[in-house]
CSV table of C-alpha atoms in Angstrom, one decimal:
chain,number,residue,atom,x,y,z
A,121,MET,CA,0.0,0.0,0.0
A,122,PRO,CA,2.8,2.4,0.1
A,123,THR,CA,5.1,3.4,-2.8
A,124,TYR,CA,8.4,5.1,-1.9
A,125,PHE,CA,10.5,6.8,-4.6
A,126,VAL,CA,14.2,7.1,-3.5
A,127,SER,CA,16.1,9.8,-5.4
A,128,THR,CA,19.9,9.9,-5.2
A,129,ALA,CA,22.9,11.0,-7.3
A,130,ALA,CA,23.5,8.5,-10.1
A,131,ALA,CA,25.8,5.6,-9.0
A,132,ARG,CA,25.8,6.9,-5.4
A,133,LEU,CA,24.2,3.7,-4.0
A,134,SER,CA,25.5,0.2,-4.6
A,135,ALA,CA,23.1,-2.7,-5.4
A,136,ALA,CA,23.6,-4.0,-1.9
A,137,GLU,CA,22.7,-0.5,-0.4
A,138,LYS,CA,19.6,-0.3,-2.5
A,139,GLN,CA,18.6,-3.8,-1.4
A,140,SER,CA,19.2,-2.8,2.3
A,141,ILE,CA,17.2,0.4,1.9
A,142,ALA,CA,14.3,-1.3,0.2
A,143,ALA,CA,14.2,-4.0,2.8
A,144,ALA,CA,14.4,-1.5,5.6
A,145,ILE,CA,11.7,0.8,4.3
A,146,THR,CA,9.4,-2.2,3.7
A,147,ARG,CA,10.0,-3.6,7.2
A,148,ILE,CA,9.6,-0.3,9.0
A,149,HIS,CA,6.4,0.5,7.1
A,150,SER,CA,5.0,-2.9,8.0
A,151,GLU,CA,6.0,-2.6,11.7
A,152,VAL,CA,4.6,0.9,12.1
A,153,THR,CA,1.4,0.5,10.2
A,154,HIS,CA,0.8,-3.3,10.6
A,155,ALA,CA,0.3,-3.6,6.8
A,156,PRO,CA,1.6,-6.8,5.2
A,157,LEU,CA,5.1,-6.6,3.5
A,158,PHE,CA,3.7,-7.3,0.0
A,159,PHE,CA,2.0,-3.9,-0.1
A,160,ALA,CA,5.3,-2.0,-0.2
A,161,GLN,CA,6.9,-0.8,-3.4
A,162,VAL,CA,10.3,1.0,-3.5
A,163,ILE,CA,11.6,2.6,-6.7
A,164,PHE,CA,15.1,4.1,-7.0
A,165,ASN,CA,15.5,7.2,-9.2
A,166,GLU,CA,19.2,8.0,-10.1
A,167,ILE,CA,19.8,11.7,-10.8
A,168,PRO,CA,22.5,12.4,-13.4
A,169,PRO,CA,25.1,15.1,-12.5
A,170,GLY,CA,23.9,18.6,-12.9
A,171,ASN,CA,20.3,17.9,-12.3
A,172,HIS,CA,19.9,18.3,-8.5
A,173,PHE,CA,19.9,21.6,-6.7
A,174,MET,CA,19.5,22.7,-3.1
A,175,GLY,CA,19.2,26.3,-2.0
A,176,GLY,CA,19.6,27.3,-5.7
A,177,THR,CA,23.0,25.7,-6.1
A,178,LEU,CA,24.1,22.1,-7.0
A,179,ALA,CA,23.2,19.7,-4.2
A,180,ASP,CA,25.7,17.7,-2.2
A,181,PRO,CA,25.9,14.3,-4.0
A,182,ASP,CA,25.2,12.5,-0.7
A,183,VAL,CA,21.6,13.7,-0.5
A,184,VAL,CA,18.9,11.0,-0.4
A,185,PHE,CA,15.4,12.2,-1.1
A,186,ILE,CA,12.6,9.7,-0.2
A,187,HIS,CA,9.1,10.5,-1.3
A,188,GLY,CA,6.4,8.1,-0.2
A,189,HIS,CA,2.7,7.7,-0.8
A,190,VAL,CA,0.8,5.9,2.0
A,191,ARG,CA,-2.8,5.1,2.8
A,192,SER,CA,-4.5,7.8,4.8
A,193,GLY,CA,-5.8,6.9,8.3
A,194,ARG,CA,-2.6,6.6,10.2
A,195,SER,CA,-2.1,8.6,13.4
A,196,PRO,CA,0.3,11.5,13.6
A,197,GLU,CA,2.5,9.4,16.0
A,198,GLN,CA,2.6,6.5,13.4
A,199,LYS,CA,3.7,9.0,10.7
A,200,ARG,CA,6.3,10.5,13.0
A,201,GLN,CA,7.7,7.0,13.7
A,202,LEU,CA,7.8,6.2,10.0
A,203,LEU,CA,9.8,9.3,9.2
A,204,VAL,CA,12.3,9.0,12.1
A,205,ARG,CA,12.9,5.3,11.7
A,206,ILE,CA,13.3,5.6,7.9
A,207,VAL,CA,15.9,8.3,8.4
A,208,ASP,CA,17.8,6.2,10.9
A,209,ALA,CA,17.7,3.1,8.8
A,210,VAL,CA,18.8,4.7,5.6
A,211,SER,CA,21.7,6.4,7.4
A,212,ALA,CA,22.7,3.1,8.9
A,213,ALA,CA,22.5,1.2,5.6
A,214,THR,CA,24.6,3.7,3.7
A,215,VAL,CA,26.9,5.5,6.2
A,216,ILE,CA,25.3,8.7,4.8
A,217,SER,CA,24.8,11.4,7.5
A,218,LYS,CA,21.2,12.0,8.6
A,219,THR,CA,21.6,15.7,7.7
A,220,SER,CA,21.7,14.5,4.0
A,221,ILE,CA,18.4,12.6,4.3
A,222,TRP,CA,15.0,14.1,3.3
A,223,VAL,CA,11.7,12.2,3.6
A,224,TYR,CA,8.2,13.3,2.5
A,225,VAL,CA,5.1,11.2,3.1
A,226,VAL,CA,1.8,12.0,1.2
A,227,ASP,CA,-1.5,10.5,2.4
A,228,LEU,CA,-3.8,9.0,-0.1
A,229,PRO,CA,-7.3,7.5,0.4
A,230,PRO,CA,-7.2,3.7,-0.2
A,231,THR,CA,-10.2,4.2,-2.5
A,232,GLN,CA,-7.8,6.0,-4.9
A,233,MET,CA,-5.2,3.3,-4.9
A,234,VAL,CA,-5.0,0.0,-6.9
A,235,GLU,CA,-2.4,-2.6,-6.2
A,236,TYR,CA,-2.2,-6.0,-7.9
A,237,GLY,CA,-5.1,-4.9,-10.0
A,238,HIS,CA,-7.5,-4.3,-7.1
A,239,ILE,CA,-8.7,-1.2,-5.2
A,240,LEU,CA,-7.1,-1.2,-1.7
A,241,PRO,CA,-8.9,-1.7,1.6
A,242,GLU,CA,-9.0,0.6,4.6
A,243,PRO,CA,-6.1,0.1,7.1
A,244,GLY,CA,-6.9,-2.9,9.2
A,245,MET,CA,-9.0,-4.6,6.6
A,246,GLU,CA,-6.1,-6.3,4.7
A,247,ASP,CA,-7.0,-9.8,5.7
A,248,VAL,CA,-10.6,-9.5,4.6
A,249,TRP,CA,-9.5,-7.9,1.4
A,250,LEU,CA,-7.0,-10.6,0.6
A,251,ALA,CA,-9.6,-13.3,1.4
A,252,SER,CA,-12.1,-11.7,-1.0
A,253,LEU,CA,-9.8,-11.8,-4.0
A,254,PRO,CA,-9.8,-14.5,-6.7
A,255,GLU,CA,-7.6,-17.5,-5.7
A,256,PRO,CA,-5.0,-17.0,-8.4
A,257,ASP,CA,-4.6,-13.3,-7.5
A,258,ARG,CA,-4.2,-14.1,-3.8
A,259,ALA,CA,-1.6,-16.8,-4.6
A,260,HIS,CA,0.3,-14.3,-6.8
A,261,ILE,CA,0.3,-11.6,-4.0
A,262,GLU,CA,1.3,-14.1,-1.3
A,263,ARG,CA,4.4,-15.1,-3.3
A,264,VAL,CA,5.7,-11.4,-3.4
A,265,GLY,CA,8.8,-10.8,-1.4
A,266,LYS,CA,9.3,-14.5,-0.7
B,48,MET,CA,-5.8,18.6,-16.2
B,49,PRO,CA,-4.4,15.3,-15.2
B,50,THR,CA,-0.8,14.2,-15.4
B,51,TYR,CA,-0.1,10.4,-15.2
B,52,PHE,CA,3.4,9.0,-14.7
B,53,VAL,CA,3.7,5.4,-15.9
B,54,SER,CA,6.7,3.6,-14.4
B,55,THR,CA,7.8,0.2,-15.8
B,56,ALA,CA,11.0,-1.8,-16.2
B,57,ALA,CA,13.3,-0.3,-18.9
B,58,ALA,CA,12.5,-1.5,-22.4
B,59,ARG,CA,9.4,-3.5,-21.1
B,60,LEU,CA,7.0,-1.5,-23.3
B,61,SER,CA,7.3,-1.0,-27.0
B,62,ALA,CA,6.7,2.4,-28.6
B,63,ALA,CA,3.3,1.1,-29.9
B,64,GLU,CA,2.3,0.0,-26.4
B,65,LYS,CA,3.3,3.4,-24.9
B,66,GLN,CA,1.2,5.1,-27.6
B,67,SER,CA,-1.8,2.8,-26.8
B,68,ILE,CA,-1.5,3.3,-23.1
B,69,ALA,CA,-1.2,7.1,-23.4
B,70,ALA,CA,-4.2,7.2,-25.8
B,71,ALA,CA,-6.3,4.9,-23.5
B,72,ILE,CA,-5.6,6.9,-20.3
B,73,THR,CA,-6.4,10.1,-22.1
B,74,ARG,CA,-9.6,8.8,-23.5
B,75,ILE,CA,-10.8,7.2,-20.3
B,76,HIS,CA,-9.9,10.2,-18.3
B,77,SER,CA,-12.0,12.4,-20.6
B,78,GLU,CA,-14.9,10.0,-20.8
B,79,VAL,CA,-15.1,9.6,-17.0
B,80,THR,CA,-14.5,13.3,-16.1
B,81,HIS,CA,-15.9,15.0,-19.2
B,82,ALA,CA,-12.7,17.1,-19.4
B,83,PRO,CA,-11.3,17.8,-22.9
B,84,LEU,CA,-8.5,15.5,-24.2
B,85,PHE,CA,-5.9,18.3,-24.4
B,86,PHE,CA,-5.8,18.5,-20.6
B,87,ALA,CA,-4.2,15.0,-20.3
B,88,GLN,CA,-0.5,14.5,-20.0
B,89,VAL,CA,1.2,11.0,-19.8
B,90,ILE,CA,4.9,10.6,-19.0
B,91,PHE,CA,6.7,7.2,-19.1
B,92,ASN,CA,9.4,6.5,-16.6
B,93,GLU,CA,11.7,3.6,-17.4
B,94,ILE,CA,13.3,1.9,-14.4
B,95,PRO,CA,16.7,0.4,-15.0
B,96,PRO,CA,17.3,-3.1,-13.7
B,97,GLY,CA,18.0,-3.3,-9.9
B,98,ASN,CA,16.0,-0.2,-9.0
B,99,HIS,CA,12.5,-1.6,-8.4
B,100,PHE,CA,11.5,-3.5,-5.3
B,101,MET,CA,8.3,-5.0,-4.0
B,102,GLY,CA,7.8,-6.6,-0.6
B,103,GLY,CA,11.5,-5.9,0.0
B,104,THR,CA,12.8,-7.9,-3.0
B,105,LEU,CA,13.3,-7.1,-6.7
B,106,ALA,CA,10.0,-6.6,-8.4
B,107,ASP,CA,8.5,-8.7,-11.2
B,108,PRO,CA,9.6,-6.9,-14.5
B,109,ASP,CA,6.0,-6.9,-15.6
B,110,VAL,CA,4.9,-4.4,-13.0
B,111,VAL,CA,3.3,-1.2,-14.3
B,112,PHE,CA,2.9,1.6,-11.7
B,113,ILE,CA,0.6,4.5,-12.8
B,114,HIS,CA,0.6,7.6,-10.6
B,115,GLY,CA,-1.8,10.3,-11.6
B,116,HIS,CA,-2.6,13.8,-10.4
B,117,VAL,CA,-6.2,14.9,-11.2
B,118,ARG,CA,-8.3,17.9,-10.3
B,119,SER,CA,-10.3,17.5,-7.1
B,120,GLY,CA,-14.1,17.6,-7.3
B,121,ARG,CA,-14.7,14.2,-8.8
B,122,SER,CA,-17.2,11.8,-7.1
B,123,PRO,CA,-15.9,8.6,-5.5
B,124,GLU,CA,-17.7,6.7,-8.3
B,125,GLN,CA,-15.9,8.7,-11.0
B,126,LYS,CA,-12.6,7.9,-9.3
B,127,ARG,CA,-13.5,4.2,-9.0
B,128,GLN,CA,-14.3,4.1,-12.7
B,129,LEU,CA,-11.1,5.8,-13.6
B,130,LEU,CA,-9.0,3.2,-11.6
B,131,VAL,CA,-10.9,0.2,-12.9
B,132,ARG,CA,-11.0,1.2,-16.5
B,133,ILE,CA,-7.3,2.2,-16.6
B,134,VAL,CA,-6.3,-1.2,-15.2
B,135,ASP,CA,-8.5,-2.9,-17.8
B,136,ALA,CA,-7.1,-0.8,-20.7
B,137,VAL,CA,-3.5,-1.1,-19.7
B,138,SER,CA,-3.8,-4.9,-19.4
B,139,ALA,CA,-5.5,-5.0,-22.8
B,140,ALA,CA,-2.9,-2.8,-24.5
B,141,THR,CA,0.0,-4.8,-23.2
B,142,VAL,CA,-1.1,-8.4,-22.4
B,143,ILE,CA,0.2,-7.7,-18.9
B,144,SER,CA,-1.8,-9.4,-16.2
B,145,LYS,CA,-4.0,-7.1,-14.1
B,146,THR,CA,-2.3,-8.4,-11.0
B,147,SER,CA,0.8,-6.6,-12.1
B,148,ILE,CA,-0.9,-3.2,-12.5
B,149,TRP,CA,-0.8,-0.6,-9.7
B,150,VAL,CA,-2.6,2.8,-10.0
B,151,TYR,CA,-2.6,5.7,-7.5
B,152,VAL,CA,-4.7,8.9,-8.1
B,153,VAL,CA,-4.0,12.1,-6.1
B,154,ASP,CA,-6.5,14.9,-6.0
B,155,LEU,CA,-5.2,18.5,-6.5
B,156,PRO,CA,-7.2,21.7,-6.3
B,157,PRO,CA,-7.4,23.3,-9.8
B,158,THR,CA,-6.2,26.6,-8.2
B,159,GLN,CA,-2.8,24.8,-7.6
B,160,MET,CA,-2.4,23.7,-11.2
B,161,VAL,CA,-1.2,25.5,-14.3
B,162,GLU,CA,-1.5,24.0,-17.8
B,163,TYR,CA,-0.5,25.8,-21.0
B,164,GLY,CA,0.7,28.7,-18.8
B,165,HIS,CA,-2.7,29.3,-17.2
B,166,ILE,CA,-4.2,28.4,-13.8
B,167,LEU,CA,-6.9,25.7,-14.3
B,168,PRO,CA,-10.7,26.1,-13.9
B,169,GLU,CA,-13.0,24.1,-11.7
B,170,PRO,CA,-14.3,20.9,-13.3
B,171,GLY,CA,-17.2,21.8,-15.7
B,172,MET,CA,-15.8,25.3,-16.4
B,173,GLU,CA,-13.4,24.2,-19.1
B,174,ASP,CA,-15.3,26.0,-22.0
B,175,VAL,CA,-15.5,29.3,-20.1
B,176,TRP,CA,-11.9,29.0,-19.2
B,177,LEU,CA,-10.8,28.3,-22.8
B,178,ALA,CA,-12.9,31.2,-24.2
B,179,SER,CA,-11.3,33.6,-21.6
B,180,LEU,CA,-7.7,32.9,-22.9
B,181,PRO,CA,-5.8,35.0,-25.4
B,182,GLU,CA,-6.6,33.9,-29.0
B,183,PRO,CA,-3.1,32.5,-29.7
B,184,ASP,CA,-3.1,30.4,-26.5
B,185,ARG,CA,-6.5,29.0,-27.3
B,186,ALA,CA,-5.4,28.1,-30.8
B,187,HIS,CA,-2.3,26.5,-29.5
B,188,ILE,CA,-4.3,24.4,-27.0
B,189,GLU,CA,-6.9,23.3,-29.6
B,190,ARG,CA,-4.1,21.9,-31.8
B,191,VAL,CA,-2.9,19.6,-29.1
B,192,GLY,CA,-3.6,15.9,-29.8
B,193,LYS,CA,-4.8,16.6,-33.3
C,294,MET,CA,10.7,22.9,2.6
C,295,PRO,CA,9.6,22.6,-1.0
C,296,THR,CA,10.8,20.1,-3.5
C,297,TYR,CA,10.1,20.8,-7.2
C,298,PHE,CA,10.6,18.2,-9.9
C,299,VAL,CA,11.1,19.8,-13.4
C,300,SER,CA,10.4,17.4,-16.3
C,301,THR,CA,11.5,18.3,-19.8
C,302,ALA,CA,12.5,16.6,-23.0
C,303,ALA,CA,16.1,15.1,-22.7
C,304,ALA,CA,18.8,17.6,-23.6
C,305,ARG,CA,16.2,20.4,-24.0
C,306,LEU,CA,17.7,22.6,-21.3
C,307,SER,CA,21.4,23.6,-21.1
C,308,ALA,CA,23.3,23.4,-17.8
C,309,ALA,CA,23.0,27.2,-17.6
C,310,GLU,CA,19.2,27.1,-18.1
C,311,LYS,CA,18.9,24.5,-15.3
C,312,GLN,CA,20.9,26.7,-13.0
C,313,SER,CA,18.7,29.7,-13.8
C,314,ILE,CA,15.5,27.8,-13.3
C,315,ALA,CA,16.6,26.3,-10.0
C,316,ALA,CA,17.8,29.7,-8.7
C,317,ALA,CA,14.5,31.3,-9.9
C,318,ILE,CA,12.2,28.7,-8.3
C,319,THR,CA,14.3,28.9,-5.1
C,320,ARG,CA,14.2,32.7,-4.9
C,321,ILE,CA,10.5,33.0,-5.8
C,322,HIS,CA,9.5,30.3,-3.3
C,323,SER,CA,11.4,32.2,-0.6
C,324,GLU,CA,10.0,35.6,-1.5
C,325,VAL,CA,6.4,34.4,-1.7
C,326,THR,CA,6.5,32.2,1.4
C,327,HIS,CA,9.3,33.9,3.5
C,328,ALA,CA,10.9,30.5,4.0
C,329,PRO,CA,14.7,30.4,3.9
C,330,LEU,CA,16.5,29.5,0.7
C,331,PHE,CA,18.1,26.4,2.1
C,332,PHE,CA,14.7,24.7,2.3
C,333,ALA,CA,14.3,24.5,-1.5
C,334,GLN,CA,15.2,21.4,-3.5
C,335,VAL,CA,14.9,21.3,-7.4
C,336,ILE,CA,15.4,18.0,-9.3
C,337,PHE,CA,15.4,17.9,-13.1
C,338,ASN,CA,14.0,14.8,-14.8
C,339,GLU,CA,15.0,14.4,-18.5
C,340,ILE,CA,12.4,12.5,-20.5
C,341,PRO,CA,13.8,10.4,-23.4
C,342,PRO,CA,12.1,10.7,-26.8
C,343,GLY,CA,8.9,8.8,-27.2
C,344,ASN,CA,8.0,8.9,-23.5
C,345,HIS,CA,6.0,12.1,-23.2
C,346,PHE,CA,2.4,12.4,-24.4
C,347,MET,CA,-0.2,15.2,-24.4
C,348,GLY,CA,-3.8,14.8,-25.5
C,349,GLY,CA,-2.9,11.2,-26.4
C,350,THR,CA,-0.1,12.1,-28.9
C,351,LEU,CA,3.6,12.8,-28.5
C,352,ALA,CA,4.1,16.1,-26.6
C,353,ASP,CA,5.8,19.2,-28.0
C,354,PRO,CA,9.5,18.9,-27.0
C,355,ASP,CA,9.3,22.4,-25.5
C,356,VAL,CA,6.9,21.4,-22.7
C,357,VAL,CA,8.2,22.0,-19.2
C,358,PHE,CA,6.3,20.3,-16.4
C,359,ILE,CA,7.0,21.5,-12.8
C,360,HIS,CA,5.6,19.5,-10.0
C,361,GLY,CA,6.2,20.9,-6.5
C,362,HIS,CA,5.5,19.7,-3.0
C,363,VAL,CA,5.3,22.6,-0.5
C,364,ARG,CA,4.3,22.9,3.2
C,365,SER,CA,0.6,23.4,3.7
C,366,GLY,CA,-0.5,26.6,5.5
C,367,ARG,CA,0.0,29.1,2.6
C,368,SER,CA,-2.9,31.4,1.5
C,369,PRO,CA,-4.6,30.9,-1.8
C,370,GLU,CA,-3.0,34.2,-2.9
C,371,GLN,CA,0.5,33.0,-2.0
C,372,LYS,CA,-0.1,29.9,-4.0
C,373,ARG,CA,-1.4,31.9,-7.0
C,374,GLN,CA,1.7,34.1,-6.9
C,375,LEU,CA,4.0,31.1,-6.7
C,376,LEU,CA,2.4,29.6,-9.8
C,377,VAL,CA,2.3,32.8,-11.9
C,378,ARG,CA,5.8,33.9,-11.0
C,379,ILE,CA,7.3,30.5,-11.6
C,380,VAL,CA,5.7,30.4,-15.1
C,381,ASP,CA,7.1,33.9,-15.9
C,382,ALA,CA,10.6,33.1,-14.6
C,383,VAL,CA,10.9,29.7,-16.4
C,384,SER,CA,9.8,31.3,-19.6
C,385,ALA,CA,12.2,34.2,-19.2
C,386,ALA,CA,15.1,31.9,-18.3
C,387,THR,CA,14.6,29.6,-21.3
C,388,VAL,CA,12.8,31.6,-24.1
C,389,ILE,CA,10.1,28.8,-23.9
C,390,SER,CA,6.6,30.1,-24.4
C,391,LYS,CA,4.4,30.3,-21.4
C,392,THR,CA,1.9,28.1,-23.2
C,393,SER,CA,4.4,25.2,-22.9
C,394,ILE,CA,4.7,25.5,-19.2
C,395,TRP,CA,2.8,23.4,-16.7
C,396,VAL,CA,3.0,23.7,-12.9
C,397,TYR,CA,1.3,21.7,-10.1
C,398,VAL,CA,1.8,22.4,-6.4
C,399,VAL,CA,0.8,19.8,-3.8
C,400,ASP,CA,0.3,20.8,-0.1
C,401,LEU,CA,2.0,18.6,2.5
C,402,PRO,CA,1.7,19.0,6.3
C,403,PRO,CA,5.2,19.9,7.7
C,404,THR,CA,4.8,17.0,10.2
C,405,GLN,CA,5.1,14.6,7.2
C,406,MET,CA,8.3,16.2,5.9
C,407,VAL,CA,11.9,15.6,6.9
C,408,GLU,CA,14.7,17.8,5.6
C,409,TYR,CA,18.3,17.6,6.7
C,410,GLY,CA,17.3,14.6,8.9
C,411,HIS,CA,14.7,16.6,10.9
C,412,ILE,CA,10.9,16.9,10.8
C,413,LEU,CA,10.0,20.4,9.5
C,414,PRO,CA,8.4,23.2,11.5
C,415,GLU,CA,5.1,25.0,10.7
C,416,PRO,CA,5.5,28.0,8.4
C,417,GLY,CA,6.9,31.0,10.3
C,418,MET,CA,8.7,28.8,12.9
C,419,GLU,CA,11.8,28.3,10.8
C,420,ASP,CA,14.1,30.3,13.1
C,421,VAL,CA,13.0,28.6,16.3
C,422,TRP,CA,13.4,25.2,14.5
C,423,LEU,CA,16.9,26.0,13.3
C,424,ALA,CA,17.9,27.3,16.7
C,425,SER,CA,16.7,24.0,18.3
C,426,LEU,CA,18.9,21.8,16.1
C,427,PRO,CA,22.3,20.4,17.2
C,428,GLU,CA,25.1,22.9,16.3
C,429,PRO,CA,26.7,20.7,13.6
C,430,ASP,CA,23.4,20.2,11.8
C,431,ARG,CA,22.7,23.9,12.0
C,432,ALA,CA,26.1,24.7,10.6
C,433,HIS,CA,25.6,22.2,7.8
C,434,ILE,CA,22.3,23.7,6.8
C,435,GLU,CA,23.5,27.3,6.9
C,436,ARG,CA,26.2,26.4,4.4
C,437,VAL,CA,23.7,25.2,1.8
C,438,GLY,CA,23.4,27.4,-1.3
C,439,LYS,CA,26.3,29.6,-0.2
């Protein structure tokens, strides 16, 4: 149910760092919101040199900008935890200073989100939703991330 | 008035498939919302290998993620139709399974959107808006998509 | 506190034009919202040929699409000024016609935004926020854009 875009300077992150960041965001999102792991999508966006500015001048090549879309209905405290824990985890996975990490999280009503071809349920209704899907779709979803 | 980003694995879609998807999204958006075709923008984003994760592991290369921004003011039923019909059309245009298709739609007040250099009108006021523009701008807009 | 993505046809903008656009967006955002310059991030997204559609057909290669996320809490008049002045400045910096310029601005609660590793303050509280940070973080931030 969330999608996170992670923008960094091109070639700044190794394949192993991307894997660690994707796994950490997925795990933290699930722990904080109690949504299943298969709802989480992470897409990396590599920015070629000369295309990233901060304060009107070229940005430090260490900057990581994470931009997530999550289902609405989470408490302010859940969102705060999501932000703080993602910053900590990305810094730990990359040895990039926290002062170089930016995270934005946008709320989106689940009625305006389709995943795996199906409109999403409200938070907490994931099991009911999954049980209501056609068997092949449910089997497809349950293999994701395994 | 809408902009849809379509993210897929690099080289997954042919030029013809992109053309079909762009035309289908544009047509469906116009049919469901009654907005003119020239308001619709579609941008494809090709994701290089190793940059797309789902459930914390590398995503299936068939996944299509569509992320649209539309003017607020549409009914829940209009939004539901938009989602369901886009999933159907993208699957039909590409022979990609619906279970690989994700669609998010974000609402945006028209007062926070500029197209063709002009702040957008409320839904339903498109004709008045178009008639109020300088003649060369109107002529420019009316040529789009022709 | 804002992040603006600027999407154009690949190689359409020179390095100098990108620099001018980034500086103009940063300056206008700060003038209209009174937020410090170091809060502004601008990321350019170059669209390869065949990936940009408008009205269901390939887009004019002159199109500039700017998509910003800003802190909520600004007045409608501030947002209108932001849109109008960005269109004017981008057109002036590039000799691209205003009819080719699109701008969307999404509001985001500051509690859902982290910059430089810290959750953002409400508009107007920037000085208090900056003073509350650890000294090395404040020094890091104050060097941005200098």
